[in-house]
PDB file of C-alpha atoms in Angstrom:
ATOM      1  CA  MET A 104     130.834 112.470-114.630  1.00  0.00           C
ATOM      2  CA  ALA A 105     134.085 113.777-116.133  1.00  0.00           C
ATOM      3  CA  GLN A 106     137.319 112.831-114.408  1.00  0.00           C
ATOM      4  CA  GLY A 107     139.243 115.447-112.490  1.00  0.00           C
ATOM      5  CA  PHE A 108     141.759 117.809-114.011  1.00  0.00           C
ATOM      6  CA  MET A 109     144.651 115.750-112.620  1.00  0.00           C
ATOM      7  CA  ALA A 110     144.620 112.105-113.705  1.00  0.00           C
ATOM      8  CA  GLY A 111     144.160 109.762-110.780  1.00  0.00           C
ATOM      9  CA  ALA A 112     143.010 112.541-108.447  1.00  0.00           C
ATOM     10  CA  THR A 113     139.246 112.609-109.074  1.00  0.00           C
ATOM     11  CA  ASN A 114     137.074 112.800-105.940  1.00  0.00           C
ATOM     12  CA  TYR A 115     134.054 110.479-106.210  1.00  0.00           C
ATOM     13  CA  ASP A 116     132.652 110.964-102.702  1.00  0.00           C
ATOM     14  CA  ASP A 117     129.576 112.883-103.865  1.00  0.00           C
ATOM     15  CA  GLN A 118     128.909 110.890-107.028  1.00  0.00           C
ATOM     16  CA  SER A 119     125.859 108.744-107.739  1.00  0.00           C
ATOM     17  CA  ILE A 120     125.817 105.165-108.989  1.00  0.00           C
ATOM     18  CA  GLU A 121     124.914 106.551-112.429  1.00  0.00           C
ATOM     19  CA  ASP A 122     128.132 108.600-112.402  1.00  0.00           C
ATOM     20  CA  ILE A 123     130.112 105.494-111.500  1.00  0.00           C
ATOM     21  CA  ILE A 124     128.478 103.533-114.330  1.00  0.00           C
ATOM     22  CA  GLU A 125     129.343 106.321-116.774  1.00  0.00           C
ATOM     23  CA  ASN A 126     132.991 106.335-115.734  1.00  0.00           C
ATOM     24  CA  ILE A 127     133.378 102.567-115.861  1.00  0.00           C
ATOM     25  CA  THR A 128     131.715 102.442-119.284  1.00  0.00           C
ATOM     26  CA  ASP A 129     134.139 105.095-120.528  1.00  0.00           C
ATOM     27  CA  TRP A 130     137.082 103.158-119.070  1.00  0.00           C
ATOM     28  CA  ILE A 131     136.030 100.007-120.902  1.00  0.00           C
ATOM     29  CA  SER A 132     135.890 101.872-124.222  1.00  0.00           C
ATOM     30  CA  PHE A 133     139.192 103.617-123.448  1.00  0.00           C
ATOM     31  CA  THR A 134     140.831 100.277-122.606  1.00  0.00           C
ATOM     32  CA  LYS A 135     139.631  98.608-125.807  1.00  0.00           C
ATOM     33  CA  GLU A 136     140.845 101.515-127.919  1.00  0.00           C
ATOM     34  CA  THR A 137     144.244 101.526-126.201  1.00  0.00           C
ATOM     35  CA  LYS A 138     144.616  97.745-126.565  1.00  0.00           C
ATOM     36  CA  ASP A 139     143.827  97.944-130.294  1.00  0.00           C
ATOM     37  CA  PHE A 140     146.332 100.785-130.728  1.00  0.00           C
ATOM     38  CA  PHE A 141     149.055  98.765-128.979  1.00  0.00           C
ATOM     39  CA  GLU A 142     148.425  95.568-130.926  1.00  0.00           C
ATOM     40  CA  LYS A 143     148.377  97.376-134.274  1.00  0.00           C
ATOM     41  CA  ASN A 144     151.523  99.442-133.734  1.00  0.00           C
ATOM     42  CA  ILE A 145     153.602  96.754-132.041  1.00  0.00           C
ATOM     43  CA  GLU A 146     152.916  94.592-135.088  1.00  0.00           C
ATOM     44  CA  ILE A 147     154.173  97.421-137.345  1.00  0.00           C
ATOM     45  CA  LEU A 148     157.388  97.674-135.311  1.00  0.00           C
ATOM     46  CA  ARG A 149     157.867  93.892-135.432  1.00  0.00           C
ATOM     47  CA  LYS A 150     157.494  93.741-139.215  1.00  0.00           C
ATOM     48  CA  ASP A 151     160.067  96.500-139.693  1.00  0.00           C
ATOM     49  CA  GLY A 152     162.530  94.705-137.374  1.00  0.00           C
ATOM     50  CA  TYR A 153     162.672  97.806-135.171  1.00  0.00           C
ATOM     51  CA  TRP A 154     161.059  95.967-132.264  1.00  0.00           C
ATOM     52  CA  ASP A 155     163.762  93.312-131.907  1.00  0.00           C
ATOM     53  CA  GLU A 156     166.721  95.370-133.086  1.00  0.00           C
ATOM     54  CA  THR A 157     166.205  98.703-131.333  1.00  0.00           C
ATOM     55  CA  ILE A 158     163.625  98.802-128.526  1.00  0.00           C
ATOM     56  CA  PRO A 159     165.165  97.886-125.141  1.00  0.00           C
ATOM     57  CA  TYR A 160     163.985  94.548-123.778  1.00  0.00           C
ATOM     58  CA  ASP A 161     162.612  96.030-120.534  1.00  0.00           C
ATOM     59  CA  PHE A 162     160.419  98.471-122.459  1.00  0.00           C
ATOM     60  CA  GLN A 163     159.276  95.670-124.773  1.00  0.00           C
ATOM     61  CA  SER A 164     158.202  93.705-121.689  1.00  0.00           C
ATOM     62  CA  THR A 165     156.276  96.668-120.321  1.00  0.00           C
ATOM     63  CA  LEU A 166     154.356  97.060-123.599  1.00  0.00           C
ATOM     64  CA  VAL A 167     153.558  93.345-123.941  1.00  0.00           C
ATOM     65  CA  GLN A 168     152.486  93.052-120.309  1.00  0.00           C
ATOM     66  CA  SER A 169     150.281  96.100-120.803  1.00  0.00           C
ATOM     67  CA  ILE A 170     148.256  94.278-123.474  1.00  0.00           C
ATOM     68  CA  ARG A 171     147.611  91.402-121.073  1.00  0.00           C
ATOM     69  CA  CYS A 172     146.641  93.925-118.441  1.00  0.00           C
ATOM     70  CA  PHE A 173     144.204  95.656-120.821  1.00  0.00           C
ATOM     71  CA  ARG A 174     142.447  92.342-121.437  1.00  0.00           C
ATOM     72  CA  THR A 175     142.173  91.669-117.721  1.00  0.00           C
ATOM     73  CA  PHE A 176     140.874  95.160-116.985  1.00  0.00           C
ATOM     74  CA  ILE A 177     138.175  94.798-119.655  1.00  0.00           C
ATOM     75  CA  VAL A 178     136.914  91.562-118.098  1.00  0.00           C
ATOM     76  CA  ASP A 179     137.027  92.986-114.576  1.00  0.00           C
ATOM     77  CA  LEU A 180     135.323  96.265-115.465  1.00  0.00           C
ATOM     78  CA  GLU A 181     132.596  94.510-117.424  1.00  0.00           C
ATOM     79  CA  GLY A 182     132.073  92.247-114.414  1.00  0.00           C
ATOM     80  CA  VAL A 183     131.653  95.268-112.152  1.00  0.00           C
ATOM     81  CA  LEU A 184     129.121  96.799-114.550  1.00  0.00           C
ATOM     82  CA  LEU A 185     127.165  93.536-114.644  1.00  0.00           C
ATOM     83  CA  ALA A 186     127.046  93.380-110.850  1.00  0.00           C
ATOM     84  CA  ILE A 187     125.768  96.959-110.710  1.00  0.00           C
ATOM     85  CA  ALA A 188     123.129  96.229-113.366  1.00  0.00           C
ATOM     86  CA  ASN A 189     121.947  93.170-111.414  1.00  0.00           C
ATOM     87  CA  LYS A 190     121.996  95.116-108.135  1.00  0.00           C
ATOM     88  CA  ARG A 191     124.378  92.527-106.696  1.00  0.00           C
ATOM     89  CA  ILE A 192     127.384  94.674-105.779  1.00  0.00           C
ATOM     90  CA  THR A 193     129.671  92.797-103.411  1.00  0.00           C
ATOM     91  CA  VAL A 194     133.076  93.287-101.833  1.00  0.00           C
ATOM     92  CA  LYS A 195     134.484  91.395-104.834  1.00  0.00           C
ATOM     93  CA  GLU A 196     133.600  94.240-107.215  1.00  0.00           C
ATOM     94  CA  VAL A 197     134.955  96.841-104.796  1.00  0.00           C
ATOM     95  CA  ASN A 198     138.246  94.962-104.538  1.00  0.00           C
ATOM     96  CA  LEU A 199     138.481  94.594-108.322  1.00  0.00           C
ATOM     97  CA  LEU A 200     138.359  98.377-108.741  1.00  0.00           C
ATOM     98  CA  LYS A 201     140.846  98.858-105.916  1.00  0.00           C
ATOM     99  CA  LYS A 202     143.215  96.388-107.577  1.00  0.00           C
ATOM    100  CA  ILE A 203     142.859  98.119-110.951  1.00  0.00           C
ATOM    101  CA  GLY A 204     143.840 101.402-109.299  1.00  0.00           C
ATOM    102  CA  THR A 205     146.839  99.820-107.582  1.00  0.00           C
ATOM    103  CA  ASN A 206     148.025  98.038-110.726  1.00  0.00           C
ATOM    104  CA  SER A 207     147.643 101.232-112.749  1.00  0.00           C
ATOM    105  CA  SER A 208     149.886 103.119-110.343  1.00  0.00           C
ATOM    106  CA  ASP A 209     152.492 100.353-110.614  1.00  0.00           C
ATOM    107  CA  TYR A 210     152.347 100.317-114.406  1.00  0.00           C
ATOM    108  CA  SER A 211     152.647 104.091-114.627  1.00  0.00           C
ATOM    109  CA  ARG A 212     155.886 103.958-112.646  1.00  0.00           C
ATOM    110  CA  GLU A 213     157.106 101.036-114.727  1.00  0.00           C
ATOM    111  CA  TYR A 214     156.644 103.025-117.948  1.00  0.00           C
ATOM    112  CA  GLY A 215     158.843 105.805-116.638  1.00  0.00           C
ATOM    113  CA  ARG A 216     161.541 103.358-115.553  1.00  0.00           C
ATOM    114  CA  THR A 217     161.744 101.179-118.673  1.00  0.00           C
ATOM    115  CA  TYR A 218     161.242 103.894-121.311  1.00  0.00           C
ATOM    116  CA  ASN A 219     163.866 106.118-119.743  1.00  0.00           C
ATOM    117  CA  GLY A 220     166.272 103.281-119.001  1.00  0.00           C
ATOM    118  CA  GLY A 221     168.536 104.351-121.853  1.00  0.00           C
ATOM    119  CA  GLU A 222     168.877 107.204-124.353  1.00  0.00           C
ATOM    120  CA  ARG A 223     170.935 105.739-127.200  1.00  0.00           C
ATOM    121  CA  TRP A 224     167.982 104.140-128.924  1.00  0.00           C
ATOM    122  CA  LYS A 225     165.965 107.351-128.963  1.00  0.00           C
ATOM    123  CA  VAL A 226     166.402 108.845-132.420  1.00  0.00           C
ATOM    124  CA  TYR A 227     163.618 111.403-132.436  1.00  0.00           C
ATOM    125  CA  SER A 228     163.607 111.866-136.214  1.00  0.00           C
ATOM    126  CA  ASN A 229     163.103 108.135-136.827  1.00  0.00           C
ATOM    127  CA  GLU A 230     159.525 107.252-137.819  1.00  0.00           C
ATOM    128  CA  ASN A 231     159.574 103.963-135.908  1.00  0.00           C
ATOM    129  CA  PHE A 232     160.813 105.717-132.798  1.00  0.00           C
ATOM    130  CA  LYS A 233     157.879 108.098-133.086  1.00  0.00           C
ATOM    131  CA  ILE A 234     155.567 105.069-132.938  1.00  0.00           C
ATOM    132  CA  ALA A 235     157.398 103.731-129.884  1.00  0.00           C
ATOM    133  CA  GLU A 236     157.238 107.145-128.273  1.00  0.00           C
ATOM    134  CA  GLN A 237     153.481 107.273-128.890  1.00  0.00           C
ATOM    135  CA  LEU A 238     153.082 103.829-127.325  1.00  0.00           C
ATOM    136  CA  TYR A 239     154.862 105.178-124.248  1.00  0.00           C
ATOM    137  CA  ALA A 240     152.692 108.291-124.112  1.00  0.00           C
ATOM    138  CA  ASN A 241     149.427 106.419-124.645  1.00  0.00           C
ATOM    139  CA  GLY A 242     150.325 103.645-122.241  1.00  0.00           C
ATOM    140  CA  ARG A 243     151.450 105.846-119.402  1.00  0.00           C
ATOM    141  CA  GLY A 244     148.548 108.233-119.994  1.00  0.00           C
ATOM    142  CA  TYR A 245     146.123 105.322-119.881  1.00  0.00           C
ATOM    143  CA  PHE A 246     147.397 104.000-116.562  1.00  0.00           C
ATOM    144  CA  GLU A 247     147.500 107.484-115.070  1.00  0.00           C
ATOM    145  CA  ASN A 248     143.796 107.803-115.876  1.00  0.00           C
ATOM    146  CA  LEU A 249     142.902 104.341-114.555  1.00  0.00           C
ATOM    147  CA  LYS A 250     144.503 105.201-111.224  1.00  0.00           C
ATOM    148  CA  ASP A 251     141.108 106.792-110.557  1.00  0.00           C
ATOM    149  CA  ALA A 252     139.688 103.283-110.119  1.00  0.00           C
ATOM    150  CA  GLY A 253     141.557 103.359-106.821  1.00  0.00           C
ATOM    151  CA  ASN A 254     139.475 106.380-105.838  1.00  0.00           C
ATOM    152  CA  ILE A 255     136.099 105.257-107.139  1.00  0.00           C
ATOM    153  CA  TYR A 256     136.200 101.919-105.285  1.00  0.00           C
ATOM    154  CA  SER A 257     135.588 103.551-101.902  1.00  0.00           C
ATOM    155  CA  ARG A 258     132.436 105.206-103.255  1.00  0.00           C
ATOM    156  CA  LEU A 259     131.201 101.941-104.795  1.00  0.00           C
ATOM    157  CA  ASN A 260     131.661 100.373-101.377  1.00  0.00           C
ATOM    158  CA  ASP A 261     128.741 102.533-100.200  1.00  0.00           C
ATOM    159  CA  TYR A 262     126.509 100.566-102.576  1.00  0.00           C
ATOM    160  CA  VAL A 263     127.579  97.085-101.506  1.00  0.00           C
ATOM    161  CA  ASP A 264     124.590  94.802-100.959  1.00  0.00           C
ATOM    162  CA  PRO A 265     124.718  93.775 -97.281  1.00  0.00           C
ATOM    163  CA  VAL A 266     122.973  90.513 -98.167  1.00  0.00           C
ATOM    164  CA  GLN A 267     125.595  88.458 -99.972  1.00  0.00           C
ATOM    165  CA  PRO A 268     124.454  85.527-102.121  1.00  0.00           C
ATOM    166  CA  ILE A 269     124.960  82.213-100.323  1.00  0.00           C
ATOM    167  CA  LEU A 270     123.430  79.792-102.765  1.00  0.00           C
ATOM    168  CA  ASN A 271     124.121  77.054-105.228  1.00  0.00           C
ATOM    169  CA  ASN A 272     124.076  78.700-108.638  1.00  0.00           C
ATOM    170  CA  ASN A 273     123.031  75.372-110.126  1.00  0.00           C
ATOM    171  CA  ILE A 274     119.736  75.458-108.221  1.00  0.00           C
ATOM    172  CA  THR A 275     116.809  77.596-109.235  1.00  0.00           C
ATOM    173  CA  GLN A 276     113.285  77.400-107.952  1.00  0.00           C
ATOM    174  CA  THR A 277     109.879  78.919-108.507  1.00  0.00           C
ATOM    175  CA  ILE A 278     107.039  78.940-105.976  1.00  0.00           C
ATOM    176  CA  HIS A 279     103.528  79.930-106.987  1.00  0.00           C
ATOM    177  CA  GLY A 280     100.860  80.341-104.310  1.00  0.00           C
ATOM    178  CA  THR A 281      98.407  77.490-103.844  1.00  0.00           C
ATOM    179  CA  ASN A 282      99.385  74.138-105.347  1.00  0.00           C
ATOM    180  CA  ASN A 283     102.988  75.322-105.288  1.00  0.00           C
ATOM    181  CA  GLN A 284     105.359  74.027-107.888  1.00  0.00           C
ATOM    182  CA  VAL A 285     109.015  73.840-106.989  1.00  0.00           C
ATOM    183  CA  ALA A 286     111.192  73.383-110.059  1.00  0.00           C
ATOM    184  CA  GLY A 287     114.878  72.837-109.475  1.00  0.00           C
ATOM    185  CA  ILE A 288     117.967  72.440-111.593  1.00  0.00           C
ATOM    186  CA  ASN A 289     120.656  70.598-109.667  1.00  0.00           C
ATOM    187  CA  ASN A 290     124.007  69.709-111.216  1.00  0.00           C
ATOM    188  CA  GLY A 291     122.576  70.127-114.696  1.00  0.00           C
ATOM    189  CA  SER A 292     119.544  67.844-114.372  1.00  0.00           C
ATOM    190  CA  MET A 293     115.972  69.072-114.125  1.00  0.00           C
ATOM    191  CA  SER A 294     113.721  67.818-111.364  1.00  0.00           C
ATOM    192  CA  GLN A 295     110.174  68.903-110.659  1.00  0.00           C
ATOM    193  CA  ASN A 296     107.995  68.346-107.612  1.00  0.00           C
ATOM    194  CA  ASN A 297     104.394  69.455-107.383  1.00  0.00           C
ATOM    195  CA  ILE A 298     103.591  70.375-103.798  1.00  0.00           C
ATOM    196  CA  GLY A 299     100.276  71.616-102.531  1.00  0.00           C
ATOM    197  CA  SER A 300     100.215  74.407 -99.962  1.00  0.00           C
ATOM    198  CA  THR A 301      99.665  71.773 -97.280  1.00  0.00           C
ATOM    199  CA  GLY A 302     102.723  69.884 -98.477  1.00  0.00           C
ATOM    200  CA  ILE A 303     105.084  72.859 -98.281  1.00  0.00           C
ATOM    201  CA  GLU A 304     103.564  73.809 -94.947  1.00  0.00           C
ATOM    202  CA  ASN A 305     104.406  70.346 -93.654  1.00  0.00           C
ATOM    203  CA  GLU A 306     107.959  70.676 -94.942  1.00  0.00           C
ATOM    204  CA  PHE A 307     108.448  73.879 -92.949  1.00  0.00           C
ATOM    205  CA  ASP A 308     106.970  72.180 -89.871  1.00  0.00           C
ATOM    206  CA  LYS A 309     109.422  69.323 -90.349  1.00  0.00           C
ATOM    207  CA  VAL A 310     112.379  71.705 -90.332  1.00  0.00           C
ATOM    208  CA  LEU A 311     110.987  73.589 -87.323  1.00  0.00           C
ATOM    209  CA  ASP A 312     110.710  70.296 -85.424  1.00  0.00           C
ATOM    210  CA  GLU A 313     114.312  69.494 -86.258  1.00  0.00           C
ATOM    211  CA  LEU A 314     115.364  72.946 -85.073  1.00  0.00           C
ATOM    212  CA  VAL A 315     113.958  72.216 -81.610  1.00  0.00           C
ATOM    213  CA  LYS A 316     116.160  69.129 -81.360  1.00  0.00           C
ATOM    214  CA  ILE A 317     119.394  71.035 -82.037  1.00  0.00           C
ATOM    215  CA  GLU A 318     121.210  71.587 -78.737  1.00  0.00           C
ATOM    216  CA  ASP A 319     124.500  73.144 -79.863  1.00  0.00           C
ATOM    217  CA  LEU A 320     123.038  76.223 -81.556  1.00  0.00           C
ATOM    218  CA  GLU A 321     123.116  79.472 -79.594  1.00  0.00           C
ATOM    219  CA  PRO A 322     119.672  80.321 -78.159  1.00  0.00           C
ATOM    220  CA  HIS A 323     119.376  83.718 -79.814  1.00  0.00           C
ATOM    221  CA  LEU A 324     120.153  82.134 -83.200  1.00  0.00           C
ATOM    222  CA  LYS A 325     117.542  79.431 -82.649  1.00  0.00           C
ATOM    223  CA  THR A 326     114.941  82.042 -81.770  1.00  0.00           C
ATOM    224  CA  SER A 327     115.736  84.193 -84.801  1.00  0.00           C
ATOM    225  CA  LEU A 328     115.825  81.188 -87.137  1.00  0.00           C
ATOM    226  CA  GLU A 329     112.504  79.904 -85.827  1.00  0.00           C
ATOM    227  CA  SER A 330     110.913  83.298 -86.453  1.00  0.00           C
ATOM    228  CA  LEU A 331     112.344  83.474 -89.967  1.00  0.00           C
ATOM    229  CA  LEU A 332     111.166  79.972 -90.865  1.00  0.00           C
ATOM    230  CA  LYS A 333     107.659  80.735 -89.652  1.00  0.00           C
ATOM    231  CA  GLU A 334     107.643  83.990 -91.617  1.00  0.00           C
ATOM    232  CA  SER A 335     108.760  82.126 -94.746  1.00  0.00           C
ATOM    233  CA  LYS A 336     106.137  79.435 -94.218  1.00  0.00           C
ATOM    234  CA  GLU A 337     103.395  82.029 -93.974  1.00  0.00           C
ATOM    235  CA  ALA A 338     104.586  83.787 -97.143  1.00  0.00           C
ATOM    236  CA  VAL A 339     104.522  80.544 -99.129  1.00  0.00           C
ATOM    237  CA  VAL A 340     101.130  79.414 -97.811  1.00  0.00           C
ATOM    238  CA  LYS A 341      99.617  82.788 -98.687  1.00  0.00           C
ATOM    239  CA  GLY A 342     101.271  82.825-102.091  1.00  0.00           C
ATOM    240  CA  ASP A 343     102.803  86.222-101.320  1.00  0.00           C
ATOM    241  CA  ILE A 344     105.665  86.440-103.845  1.00  0.00           C
ATOM    242  CA  GLU A 345     107.046  89.702-102.438  1.00  0.00           C
ATOM    243  CA  ALA A 346     107.118  88.308 -98.906  1.00  0.00           C
ATOM    244  CA  GLN A 347     108.769  85.117-100.189  1.00  0.00           C
ATOM    245  CA  SER A 348     111.533  87.151-101.835  1.00  0.00           C
ATOM    246  CA  ASP A 349     111.997  89.139 -98.644  1.00  0.00           C
ATOM    247  CA  SER A 350     112.252  85.997 -96.519  1.00  0.00           C
ATOM    248  CA  LYS A 351     114.864  84.487 -98.852  1.00  0.00           C
ATOM    249  CA  SER A 352     116.976  87.641 -98.633  1.00  0.00           C
ATOM    250  CA  LYS A 353     116.687  87.610 -94.867  1.00  0.00           C
ATOM    251  CA  MET A 354     117.847  83.993 -94.740  1.00  0.00           C
ATOM    252  CA  LYS A 355     120.912  84.796 -96.825  1.00  0.00           C
ATOM    253  CA  GLY A 356     121.763  87.648 -94.492  1.00  0.00           C
ATOM    254  CA  PHE A 357     121.118  85.452 -91.475  1.00  0.00           C
ATOM    255  CA  LEU A 358     123.490  82.780 -92.786  1.00  0.00           C
ATOM    256  CA  MET A 359     126.185  85.384 -93.332  1.00  0.00           C
ATOM    257  CA  ALA A 360     125.855  86.654 -89.791  1.00  0.00           C
ATOM    258  CA  ALA A 361     125.791  83.142 -88.328  1.00  0.00           C
ATOM    259  CA  GLY A 362     129.521  82.686 -88.839  1.00  0.00           C
ATOM    260  CA  SER A 363     130.694  79.240 -87.702  1.00  0.00           C
ATOM    261  CA  ASN A 364     127.086  78.264 -86.969  1.00  0.00           C
ATOM    262  CA  ALA A 365     126.155  78.553 -90.651  1.00  0.00           C
ATOM    263  CA  THR A 366     127.114  74.922 -91.335  1.00  0.00           C
ATOM    264  CA  LYS A 367     124.655  73.672 -88.718  1.00  0.00           C
ATOM    265  CA  ILE A 368     121.903  75.778 -90.279  1.00  0.00           C
ATOM    266  CA  PHE A 369     122.762  74.482 -93.760  1.00  0.00           C
ATOM    267  CA  HIS A 370     122.387  70.935 -92.464  1.00  0.00           C
ATOM    268  CA  LEU A 371     119.090  71.805 -90.820  1.00  0.00           C
ATOM    269  CA  LEU A 372     117.641  73.251 -94.027  1.00  0.00           C
ATOM    270  CA  GLY A 373     118.952  70.200 -95.865  1.00  0.00           C
ATOM    271  CA  THR A 374     116.646  67.917 -93.892  1.00  0.00           C
ATOM    272  CA  SER A 375     114.019  68.996 -96.424  1.00  0.00           C
ATOM    273  CA  ALA A 376     114.987  69.137-100.092  1.00  0.00           C
ATOM    274  CA  SER A 377     112.057  71.455-100.778  1.00  0.00           C
ATOM    275  CA  ILE A 378     113.075  73.949 -98.088  1.00  0.00           C
ATOM    276  CA  ALA A 379     116.736  73.843 -99.133  1.00  0.00           C
ATOM    277  CA  SER A 380     115.655  74.515-102.722  1.00  0.00           C
ATOM    278  CA  TYR A 381     113.337  77.310-101.605  1.00  0.00           C
ATOM    279  CA  PHE A 382     116.160  79.172 -99.872  1.00  0.00           C
ATOM    280  CA  GLY A 383     118.618  78.264-102.648  1.00  0.00           C
ATOM    281  CA  VAL A 384     121.290  76.964-100.283  1.00  0.00           C
ATOM    282  CA  ASN A 385     123.964  74.469-101.215  1.00  0.00           C
ATOM    283  CA  VAL A 386     123.899  71.775 -98.548  1.00  0.00           C
TER     284      VAL A 386
END
């Protein structure tokens, strides 16, 4: 999707995720090109002595800070694209775009203030000034365009995955039907446990027994957790991979909604290393 006629004023309310991906991809390319232009031409001005001798310090600071900002924007935008590709859009990605929009508005104003802070240095026929003037135009134009990130973030928010990942990224596991094998990586070391369907069934029963003993968990949470554990147990015993994936997602959502009770549930799942690994929780 092309941006609106006025920079920073594009309406994204009716745009698809593909449109958002297209815009972010374009912004990444635009940012890299602008960063390269700045680095190349600031170096030219430094070599000629024009940078130190003529360009006002405040405007120098704006240009140098812009390069750091370009690098940050590239990392953030690439992170947003990765989250979209993995279908793991969270509030973090939404806030990154919102912040980019806010920072771009601030930088745009800063360009106007520092470039126009004095007129004596502006010799329009000077070739080095023409380079400095182009840096101003490109920089301010860039940030005016990236103000649109502050508009697109609200649309991306519509795609946020309601099931946020609550898991230890150092733990992975695989469960395969009968004679299940649970392979885990914990803190960099590989451990493997071969568990038959009866074994994993017993592990779920163990956790369910422990759940009954918990007295300080709200009744409706106990009921919902019991149902979810039984559903997960059935999925594993049957070797239903799709149902297993669904039950894991439900558990993550359940933990999010549990609020202050989440810690108690973590501890409960931790009574069985196999069950904790299955749900991918960090206990």
